[in-house]
mmCIF file of C-alpha atoms and ligand atoms in Angstrom:
data_model
loop_
_atom_site.group_PDB
_atom_site.id
_atom_site.type_symbol
_atom_site.label_atom_id
_atom_site.label_comp_id
_atom_site.label_asym_id
_atom_site.label_seq_id
_atom_site.Cartn_x
_atom_site.Cartn_y
_atom_site.Cartn_z
ATOM 1 C CA MET J 168 -40.123 64.110 6.449
ATOM 2 C CA THR J 169 -37.779 63.700 9.386
ATOM 3 C CA ASP J 170 -37.924 61.053 12.021
ATOM 4 C CA ARG J 171 -36.498 63.485 14.579
ATOM 5 C CA THR J 172 -38.462 63.950 17.756
ATOM 6 C CA ILE J 173 -38.623 67.048 19.946
ATOM 7 C CA SER J 174 -37.952 66.174 23.565
ATOM 8 C CA LEU J 175 -40.129 68.006 26.025
ATOM 9 C CA GLY J 176 -39.137 68.804 29.583
ATOM 10 C CA ILE J 177 -42.045 69.552 31.912
ATOM 11 C CA LEU J 178 -41.760 71.705 35.025
ATOM 12 C CA LEU J 179 -44.666 71.643 37.452
ATOM 13 C CA SER J 180 -45.551 72.337 41.102
ATOM 14 C CA GLY J 181 -49.043 71.074 41.712
ATOM 15 C CA ARG J 182 -52.126 69.436 40.333
ATOM 16 C CA GLY J 183 -50.629 68.859 36.883
ATOM 17 C CA SER J 184 -53.822 68.848 34.830
ATOM 18 C CA ASN J 185 -52.164 70.676 31.949
ATOM 19 C CA PHE J 186 -49.341 68.174 32.050
ATOM 20 C CA ARG J 187 -51.883 65.355 31.884
ATOM 21 C CA ALA J 188 -53.517 66.980 28.862
ATOM 22 C CA ILE J 189 -50.111 67.222 27.136
ATOM 23 C CA HIS J 190 -49.273 63.672 28.087
ATOM 24 C CA GLU J 191 -52.565 62.442 26.658
ATOM 25 C CA ALA J 192 -52.011 64.363 23.451
ATOM 26 C CA VAL J 193 -48.584 62.742 23.046
ATOM 27 C CA GLU J 194 -49.892 59.269 23.890
ATOM 28 C CA THR J 195 -52.803 59.488 21.411
ATOM 29 C CA GLY J 196 -50.616 60.888 18.622
ATOM 30 C CA ARG J 197 -52.343 64.292 18.577
ATOM 31 C CA LEU J 198 -49.041 65.877 19.506
ATOM 32 C CA ALA J 199 -46.970 64.208 16.826
ATOM 33 C CA GLY J 200 -43.222 64.627 16.759
ATOM 34 C CA ALA J 201 -42.855 65.165 20.522
ATOM 35 C CA GLU J 202 -42.024 62.983 23.465
ATOM 36 C CA ILE J 203 -41.918 63.773 27.166
ATOM 37 C CA ALA J 204 -38.303 63.287 28.183
ATOM 38 C CA VAL J 205 -38.510 64.312 31.840
ATOM 39 C CA VAL J 206 -40.939 65.793 34.316
ATOM 40 C CA ILE J 207 -39.537 67.878 37.170
ATOM 41 C CA SER J 208 -41.312 69.206 40.235
ATOM 42 C CA ASN J 209 -40.160 71.449 43.038
ATOM 43 C CA ARG J 210 -42.690 69.774 45.343
ATOM 44 C CA PRO J 211 -42.322 66.031 46.118
ATOM 45 C CA SER J 212 -46.030 65.616 46.838
ATOM 46 C CA ALA J 213 -47.339 67.439 43.726
ATOM 47 C CA PRO J 214 -50.084 65.282 42.197
ATOM 48 C CA GLY J 215 -48.550 66.017 38.765
ATOM 49 C CA ILE J 216 -45.228 64.391 39.598
ATOM 50 C CA LEU J 217 -46.950 61.402 41.220
ATOM 51 C CA PHE J 218 -48.969 60.901 38.029
ATOM 52 C CA ALA J 219 -45.765 61.136 35.951
ATOM 53 C CA GLU J 220 -44.193 58.443 38.138
ATOM 54 C CA GLU J 221 -47.261 56.231 37.728
ATOM 55 C CA GLN J 222 -46.940 56.606 33.981
ATOM 56 C CA GLY J 223 -43.333 55.420 34.135
ATOM 57 C CA LEU J 224 -41.958 58.690 32.850
ATOM 58 C CA GLU J 225 -38.526 59.966 33.868
ATOM 59 C CA THR J 226 -39.071 62.238 36.852
ATOM 60 C CA ALA J 227 -37.094 64.371 39.270
ATOM 61 C CA VAL J 228 -37.848 66.447 42.361
ATOM 62 C CA ILE J 229 -35.595 69.462 42.701
ATOM 63 C CA GLN J 230 -36.386 71.436 45.848
ATOM 64 C CA PRO J 231 -35.198 75.010 46.191
ATOM 65 C CA LYS J 232 -34.404 74.482 49.882
ATOM 66 C CA SER J 233 -31.541 72.196 48.905
ATOM 67 C CA PHE J 234 -29.697 75.051 47.219
ATOM 68 C CA PRO J 235 -28.053 78.258 48.504
ATOM 69 C CA HIS J 236 -29.756 80.463 45.914
ATOM 70 C CA ARG J 237 -32.224 80.418 42.997
ATOM 71 C CA GLU J 238 -29.522 80.252 40.342
ATOM 72 C CA ALA J 239 -28.051 77.083 41.907
ATOM 73 C CA CYS J 240 -31.499 75.487 41.917
ATOM 74 C CA ASP J 241 -32.037 76.406 38.286
ATOM 75 C CA GLN J 242 -28.551 75.084 37.417
ATOM 76 C CA ALA J 243 -29.580 71.689 38.888
ATOM 77 C CA ILE J 244 -32.747 71.792 36.778
ATOM 78 C CA LEU J 245 -30.698 72.694 33.726
ATOM 79 C CA ASP J 246 -28.305 69.832 34.325
ATOM 80 C CA MET J 247 -31.233 67.449 34.549
ATOM 81 C CA LEU J 248 -32.747 68.850 31.303
ATOM 82 C CA LYS J 249 -29.434 68.472 29.531
ATOM 83 C CA ASP J 250 -29.083 64.883 30.800
ATOM 84 C CA HIS J 251 -32.385 64.157 29.104
ATOM 85 C CA ARG J 252 -31.506 66.169 25.961
ATOM 86 C CA VAL J 253 -34.584 68.391 26.328
ATOM 87 C CA ASP J 254 -35.286 70.637 23.334
ATOM 88 C CA LEU J 255 -38.399 72.495 24.592
ATOM 89 C CA LEU J 256 -39.197 73.366 28.169
ATOM 90 C CA VAL J 257 -42.897 73.492 29.088
ATOM 91 C CA LEU J 258 -44.025 75.143 32.321
ATOM 92 C CA ALA J 259 -47.220 73.501 33.464
ATOM 93 C CA GLY J 260 -48.294 75.153 36.672
ATOM 94 C CA TYR J 261 -44.715 75.829 37.867
ATOM 95 C CA ASN J 262 -44.922 78.316 40.684
ATOM 96 C CA ARG J 263 -41.423 79.767 40.523
ATOM 97 C CA ILE J 264 -39.950 82.492 38.411
ATOM 98 C CA LEU J 265 -37.041 81.285 36.268
ATOM 99 C CA THR J 266 -33.603 82.847 36.586
ATOM 100 C CA PRO J 267 -31.374 83.726 33.620
ATOM 101 C CA VAL J 268 -29.610 80.382 34.138
ATOM 102 C CA LEU J 269 -32.584 78.653 32.451
ATOM 103 C CA LEU J 270 -33.758 81.573 30.314
ATOM 104 C CA LYS J 271 -30.351 81.882 28.627
ATOM 105 C CA ALA J 272 -29.995 78.131 28.129
ATOM 106 C CA PHE J 273 -33.373 77.898 26.322
ATOM 107 C CA PRO J 274 -33.872 81.058 24.286
ATOM 108 C CA GLU J 275 -37.332 81.017 22.672
ATOM 109 C CA ARG J 276 -37.638 77.430 23.924
ATOM 110 C CA ILE J 277 -39.653 77.882 27.110
ATOM 111 C CA LEU J 278 -43.455 77.990 27.093
ATOM 112 C CA ASN J 279 -45.926 78.864 29.779
ATOM 113 C CA ILE J 280 -49.714 78.965 30.139
ATOM 114 C CA HIS J 281 -51.503 81.659 32.070
ATOM 115 C CA PRO J 282 -55.204 81.670 33.037
ATOM 116 C CA SER J 283 -56.104 85.115 31.633
ATOM 117 C CA LEU J 284 -56.070 86.971 28.342
ATOM 118 C CA LEU J 285 -52.573 88.383 28.633
ATOM 119 C CA PRO J 286 -51.395 91.049 28.955
ATOM 120 C CA ALA J 287 -54.401 91.590 31.195
ATOM 121 C CA TYR J 288 -54.267 90.082 34.659
ATOM 122 C CA GLY J 289 -50.662 88.860 34.396
ATOM 123 C CA GLY J 290 -47.410 89.654 36.120
ATOM 124 C CA LYS J 291 -45.829 88.840 39.454
ATOM 125 C CA GLY J 292 -48.308 87.644 42.081
ATOM 126 C CA MET J 293 -51.145 87.164 39.587
ATOM 127 C CA VAL J 294 -51.466 83.444 40.083
ATOM 128 C CA GLY J 295 -54.162 80.838 40.688
ATOM 129 C CA LEU J 296 -57.528 82.006 41.955
ATOM 130 C CA LYS J 297 -56.250 85.572 42.367
ATOM 131 C CA VAL J 298 -56.434 85.995 38.585
ATOM 132 C CA HIS J 299 -60.078 84.959 38.423
ATOM 133 C CA GLU J 300 -61.022 86.979 41.530
ATOM 134 C CA ALA J 301 -59.620 90.101 39.848
ATOM 135 C CA VAL J 302 -61.416 89.347 36.579
ATOM 136 C CA VAL J 303 -64.791 88.790 38.311
ATOM 137 C CA ALA J 304 -64.283 91.836 40.601
ATOM 138 C CA ALA J 305 -63.602 94.037 37.549
ATOM 139 C CA GLY J 306 -66.855 92.874 35.903
ATOM 140 C CA GLU J 307 -65.074 91.666 32.788
ATOM 141 C CA LYS J 308 -67.282 90.095 30.139
ATOM 142 C CA ALA J 309 -64.519 87.874 28.818
ATOM 143 C CA SER J 310 -61.467 86.082 30.164
ATOM 144 C CA GLY J 311 -59.502 83.075 28.923
ATOM 145 C CA CYS J 312 -56.016 81.629 28.762
ATOM 146 C CA THR J 313 -52.816 82.485 26.994
ATOM 147 C CA VAL J 314 -49.739 80.499 25.985
ATOM 148 C CA HIS J 315 -46.617 82.585 25.664
ATOM 149 C CA LEU J 316 -42.834 82.350 25.406
ATOM 150 C CA VAL J 317 -41.161 82.819 28.719
ATOM 151 C CA THR J 318 -38.801 85.791 28.947
ATOM 152 C CA GLU J 319 -37.358 87.774 31.823
ATOM 153 C CA ASP J 320 -40.554 89.877 32.078
ATOM 154 C CA VAL J 321 -43.089 87.755 33.946
ATOM 155 C CA ASP J 322 -46.056 86.781 31.743
ATOM 156 C CA ALA J 323 -45.010 89.264 29.050
ATOM 157 C CA GLY J 324 -43.217 87.129 26.420
ATOM 158 C CA PRO J 325 -44.505 86.807 22.835
ATOM 159 C CA ILE J 326 -48.001 85.306 22.723
ATOM 160 C CA LEU J 327 -48.333 82.021 20.895
ATOM 161 C CA GLY J 328 -51.955 81.171 21.564
ATOM 162 C CA ARG J 329 -55.086 82.365 23.302
ATOM 163 C CA CYS J 330 -58.557 81.100 23.983
ATOM 164 C CA GLU J 331 -61.369 83.376 25.042
ATOM 165 C CA VAL J 332 -63.968 82.330 27.611
ATOM 166 C CA PRO J 333 -67.110 84.360 28.314
ATOM 167 C CA VAL J 334 -67.627 85.534 31.902
ATOM 168 C CA ASP J 335 -71.304 85.220 32.877
ATOM 169 C CA SER J 336 -72.931 87.401 35.508
ATOM 170 C CA GLU J 337 -73.361 84.376 37.801
ATOM 171 C CA ASP J 338 -69.716 83.325 37.506
ATOM 172 C CA THR J 339 -67.656 83.079 40.674
ATOM 173 C CA PRO J 340 -63.824 82.980 40.633
ATOM 174 C CA GLU J 341 -64.112 79.235 41.105
ATOM 175 C CA SER J 342 -66.566 78.600 38.291
ATOM 176 C CA LEU J 343 -64.539 80.850 35.974
ATOM 177 C CA ALA J 344 -61.304 78.973 36.925
ATOM 178 C CA GLU J 345 -62.991 75.710 35.964
ATOM 179 C CA LYS J 346 -64.173 77.000 32.585
ATOM 180 C CA VAL J 347 -60.784 78.528 31.788
ATOM 181 C CA LEU J 348 -58.915 75.367 32.839
ATOM 182 C CA ALA J 349 -60.961 73.253 30.430
ATOM 183 C CA GLN J 350 -59.803 75.531 27.611
ATOM 184 C CA GLU J 351 -56.211 75.441 28.782
ATOM 185 C CA HIS J 352 -56.309 71.690 28.241
ATOM 186 C CA ARG J 353 -57.410 72.301 24.632
ATOM 187 C CA LEU J 354 -55.050 75.160 23.891
ATOM 188 C CA TYR J 355 -51.755 74.049 25.365
ATOM 189 C CA PRO J 356 -51.311 70.784 23.396
ATOM 190 C CA GLN J 357 -52.326 72.571 20.167
ATOM 191 C CA VAL J 358 -49.767 75.333 20.652
ATOM 192 C CA ILE J 359 -47.037 72.885 21.647
ATOM 193 C CA GLY J 360 -47.862 70.851 18.522
ATOM 194 C CA LYS J 361 -47.445 73.899 16.310
ATOM 195 C CA ILE J 362 -44.117 74.881 17.986
ATOM 196 C CA VAL J 363 -42.841 71.308 17.669
ATOM 197 C CA ARG J 364 -43.666 71.332 13.905
ATOM 198 C CA GLN J 365 -41.864 74.664 13.524
ATOM 199 C CA MET J 366 -38.821 73.396 15.433
ATOM 200 C CA LEU J 367 -38.712 70.276 13.283
ATOM 201 C CA ALA J 368 -38.898 72.482 10.189
ATOM 202 C CA GLY J 369 -36.064 74.683 11.575
ATOM 203 C CA GLU J 370 -38.275 77.772 11.730
ATOM 204 C CA ALA J 371 -37.869 80.608 14.243
ATOM 205 C CA ILE J 372 -40.473 80.663 17.042
ATOM 206 C CA GLY J 373 -40.435 84.285 18.245
ATOM 207 C CA ASN J 374 -42.706 85.794 15.591
ATOM 208 C CA THR J 375 -45.021 82.827 15.192
ATOM 209 C CA GLU J 376 -48.642 83.752 14.416
ATOM 210 C CA ALA J 377 -50.680 83.025 17.507
ATOM 211 C CA ILE J 378 -53.336 80.290 17.568
ATOM 212 C CA MET J 379 -56.676 81.853 18.504
ATOM 213 C CA LEU J 380 -59.324 79.494 19.821
ATOM 214 C CA SER J 381 -62.798 80.376 20.966
HETATM 215 C C1 LIG U 428 -53.163 76.709 35.398
HETATM 216 O O1 LIG U 428 -54.299 77.478 35.639
HETATM 217 C C2 LIG U 428 -52.153 77.475 34.588
HETATM 218 O O2 LIG U 428 -52.736 78.411 33.746
HETATM 219 C C3 LIG U 428 -51.320 78.165 35.617
HETATM 220 O O3 LIG U 428 -51.269 77.288 36.698
HETATM 221 C C4 LIG U 428 -52.394 76.415 36.670
HETATM 222 C C5 LIG U 428 -51.828 75.030 36.687
HETATM 223 O O4 LIG U 428 -52.825 74.033 36.766
HETATM 224 N N1 LIG U 428 -50.036 78.536 35.103
HETATM 225 P P1 LIG U 428 -52.463 72.515 36.579
HETATM 226 O O5 LIG U 428 -51.373 72.204 37.611
HETATM 227 O O6 LIG U 428 -51.926 72.337 35.215
HETATM 228 O O7 LIG U 428 -53.708 71.750 36.847
#
């Protein structure tokens, strides 16, 4: 056994309910071997960053408008992550696409959660309620959420975990969003826990067998 801990860096933009679920899992010992080293938001008023401040966590607001281009903004984020010795970067409702500045600094070390069964209903512009509107409009019988490694192709990195959610005939995009979100809160901490254990064991992450919840 090692007493090493994997330091998580969280990037978020809004509500932060996935971040809260991860935080709770760390606090209650369900996510053993991990600690939250820093929480970074691009929006100063994001409820997620306000919650992190209330919890006494290390936080930072890094706003794109303060930088001449996306790479410079990502470099500032990278500097902050390095200052906090972050091992694993967790996107939790972060509404920006990462540049190679971050992707190259954290190969196979950036996770994201998406509110559909990827590869369906993913990619640029497929965010928030739009995902659930498209699923309901297509008459799908099932949707869900997916945790994946972040690569240059948006929402297309290796899949690390999925949870299926049935779509009922009376579901609206809003009701489906709520059902999927509840499962995101189950899935994300479990996948992070598995990745943390693999990192502590020195195992590669890229070809990890995905966690499938239902
Ligand atoms: C979630 O639906 C997640 O799948 C997507 O953005 C949303 C973030 O919600 N990437 P929250 O901020 O974690 O509540």
